[in-house]
Short mmCIF file of C-alpha atoms in Angstrom, two decimals:
data_model
loop_
_atom_site.label_atom_id
_atom_site.label_comp_id
_atom_site.label_asym_id
_atom_site.label_seq_id
_atom_site.Cartn_x
_atom_site.Cartn_y
_atom_site.Cartn_z
CA VAL U 89 -44.86 -30.96 -19.38
CA GLN U 90 -43.02 -28.38 -17.41
CA PRO U 91 -40.21 -26.68 -19.02
CA THR U 92 -36.79 -27.41 -17.77
CA SER U 93 -34.47 -24.67 -17.37
CA THR U 94 -30.60 -25.13 -18.40
CA SER U 95 -29.46 -22.09 -16.75
CA GLN U 96 -26.98 -22.31 -13.75
CA PRO U 97 -27.63 -20.24 -10.74
CA PRO U 98 -25.16 -17.29 -10.61
CA SER U 99 -21.75 -17.97 -9.43
CA PRO U 100 -21.06 -16.52 -5.92
CA THR U 101 -18.97 -13.21 -6.32
CA PRO U 102 -15.38 -13.71 -4.96
CA PRO U 103 -14.68 -11.58 -1.84
CA HIS U 104 -12.13 -9.58 -3.54
CA THR U 105 -10.17 -9.19 -6.84
CA GLY U 106 -6.16 -8.52 -7.18
CA VAL U 107 -3.09 -9.45 -5.45
CA ILE U 108 -3.35 -10.04 -1.66
CA ILE U 109 -0.54 -7.76 -0.27
CA GLY U 110 -1.37 -7.79 3.31
CA TYR U 111 -4.08 -8.16 5.98
CA THR U 112 -6.25 -5.85 8.35
CA SER U 113 -4.49 -7.92 11.30
CA GLN U 114 -1.22 -5.99 10.65
CA SER U 115 -0.42 -4.26 13.75
CA ILE U 116 -0.94 -0.44 13.82
CA ASN U 117 2.26 1.78 13.28
CA THR U 118 3.87 -0.71 10.95
CA ALA U 119 5.25 -1.28 7.44
CA ASN U 120 5.41 -4.63 5.50
CA ASP U 121 7.34 -4.45 2.15
CA PHE U 122 5.79 -6.18 -1.16
CA ILE U 123 6.26 -6.13 -4.73
CA ASN U 124 3.84 -3.68 -6.51
CA PRO U 125 2.34 -6.49 -8.95
CA ALA U 126 1.43 -3.82 -11.28
CA ASP U 127 4.91 -2.66 -12.31
CA GLY U 128 7.37 -4.87 -10.16
CA SER U 129 8.35 -1.88 -8.04
CA ALA U 130 9.65 -2.51 -4.35
CA SER U 131 6.47 -1.06 -2.04
CA THR U 132 5.42 -0.91 1.38
CA LEU U 133 2.07 -1.32 2.91
CA ILE U 134 1.68 0.88 6.15
CA HIS U 135 -0.96 0.80 8.86
CA LEU U 136 -1.52 4.03 10.15
CA PRO U 137 -3.53 4.76 13.35
CA ASN U 138 -6.37 5.45 11.40
CA ASN U 139 -6.11 3.98 8.01
CA PHE U 140 -3.96 1.68 5.56
CA VAL U 141 -1.80 3.02 2.79
CA ALA U 142 0.94 1.89 0.27
CA TYR U 143 3.80 3.56 -1.55
CA GLU U 144 6.58 2.65 -3.75
CA THR U 145 9.71 2.60 -1.85
CA ALA U 146 12.24 4.28 -4.01
CA CYS U 147 12.91 7.66 -2.99
CA THR U 148 12.24 10.32 -5.73
CA HIS U 149 15.82 11.57 -5.46
CA GLN U 150 18.25 8.91 -6.10
CA GLY U 151 16.17 5.86 -6.01
CA VAL U 152 17.62 4.57 -2.27
CA PRO U 153 14.92 2.61 -0.68
CA VAL U 154 13.08 4.60 2.18
CA HIS U 155 12.06 3.06 5.62
CA TYR U 156 8.89 3.63 7.73
CA ASN U 157 9.60 5.15 11.00
CA PRO U 158 6.99 4.07 13.47
CA GLY U 159 8.07 6.95 15.87
CA THR U 160 7.46 10.04 13.56
CA HIS U 161 4.97 8.05 11.13
CA LYS U 162 7.09 9.03 8.24
CA LEU U 163 8.95 7.26 5.36
CA VAL U 164 12.60 8.44 5.67
CA CYS U 165 15.55 8.13 3.10
CA PRO U 166 18.65 6.97 4.82
CA LYS U 167 21.06 8.37 2.15
CA HIS U 168 20.27 12.05 2.38
CA GLY U 169 17.48 12.59 4.92
CA ALA U 170 14.52 13.07 2.74
CA ILE U 171 11.24 12.43 4.57
CA PHE U 172 7.87 11.73 2.96
CA ASP U 173 4.53 11.88 4.67
CA PRO U 174 2.32 8.65 3.99
CA ALA U 175 -0.79 10.22 5.77
CA ASN U 176 -0.71 13.16 3.09
CA ALA U 177 -0.18 11.21 -0.11
CA GLY U 178 3.71 10.70 0.24
CA ARG U 179 4.38 14.32 0.07
CA VAL U 180 7.86 15.67 0.52
CA LEU U 181 8.31 17.18 4.39
CA GLN U 182 12.01 17.42 3.74
CA GLY U 183 14.38 17.44 0.75
CA PRO U 184 16.49 16.85 -1.24
CA ALA U 185 13.56 14.89 -2.87
CA ARG U 186 11.15 17.18 -4.63
CA ARG U 187 8.64 14.83 -5.61
CA ALA U 188 6.18 12.65 -3.48
CA LEU U 189 6.43 8.94 -3.34
CA PRO U 190 4.27 7.22 -5.97
CA SER U 191 1.47 5.67 -4.03
CA VAL U 192 0.10 2.07 -4.70
CA ALA U 193 -3.63 1.70 -5.11
CA ILE U 194 -4.98 -0.62 -2.65
CA ARG U 195 -8.30 -2.11 -1.36
CA VAL U 196 -9.24 -2.93 2.05
CA ASN U 197 -11.58 -5.92 1.67
CA GLY U 198 -14.31 -7.08 4.01
CA ASP U 199 -12.75 -10.69 4.32
CA GLY U 200 -9.68 -9.20 6.10
CA THR U 201 -7.45 -9.01 2.94
CA ILE U 202 -5.77 -6.06 1.58
CA THR U 203 -5.11 -6.29 -2.27
CA THR U 204 -3.72 -4.05 -5.02
CA GLY U 205 -5.29 -2.71 -8.00
#
């Protein structure tokens, strides 16, 4: 009598984990807004010329929403003119803000999705 196995073959690994916030098909030099599932903050996914980055969009000066400027590749606060550099950890290039924008951890997955967490 042959022994029978009761074990199941392993389940396939999902192509990604986390919440989908975008896709690699997003055009270069564009930004798409989303809500960061980790803390509920308004955020934006930016496709820079050489990679994807994501930041929360509340200006660190007074919380006014910043916007991506595709001409300068920077995030700009319309209230007081603060400028942040998404290609360099969201650092402040021009005040009155003094703190960098908080980044959002993202993963670019092999299946073309971009997820948080």
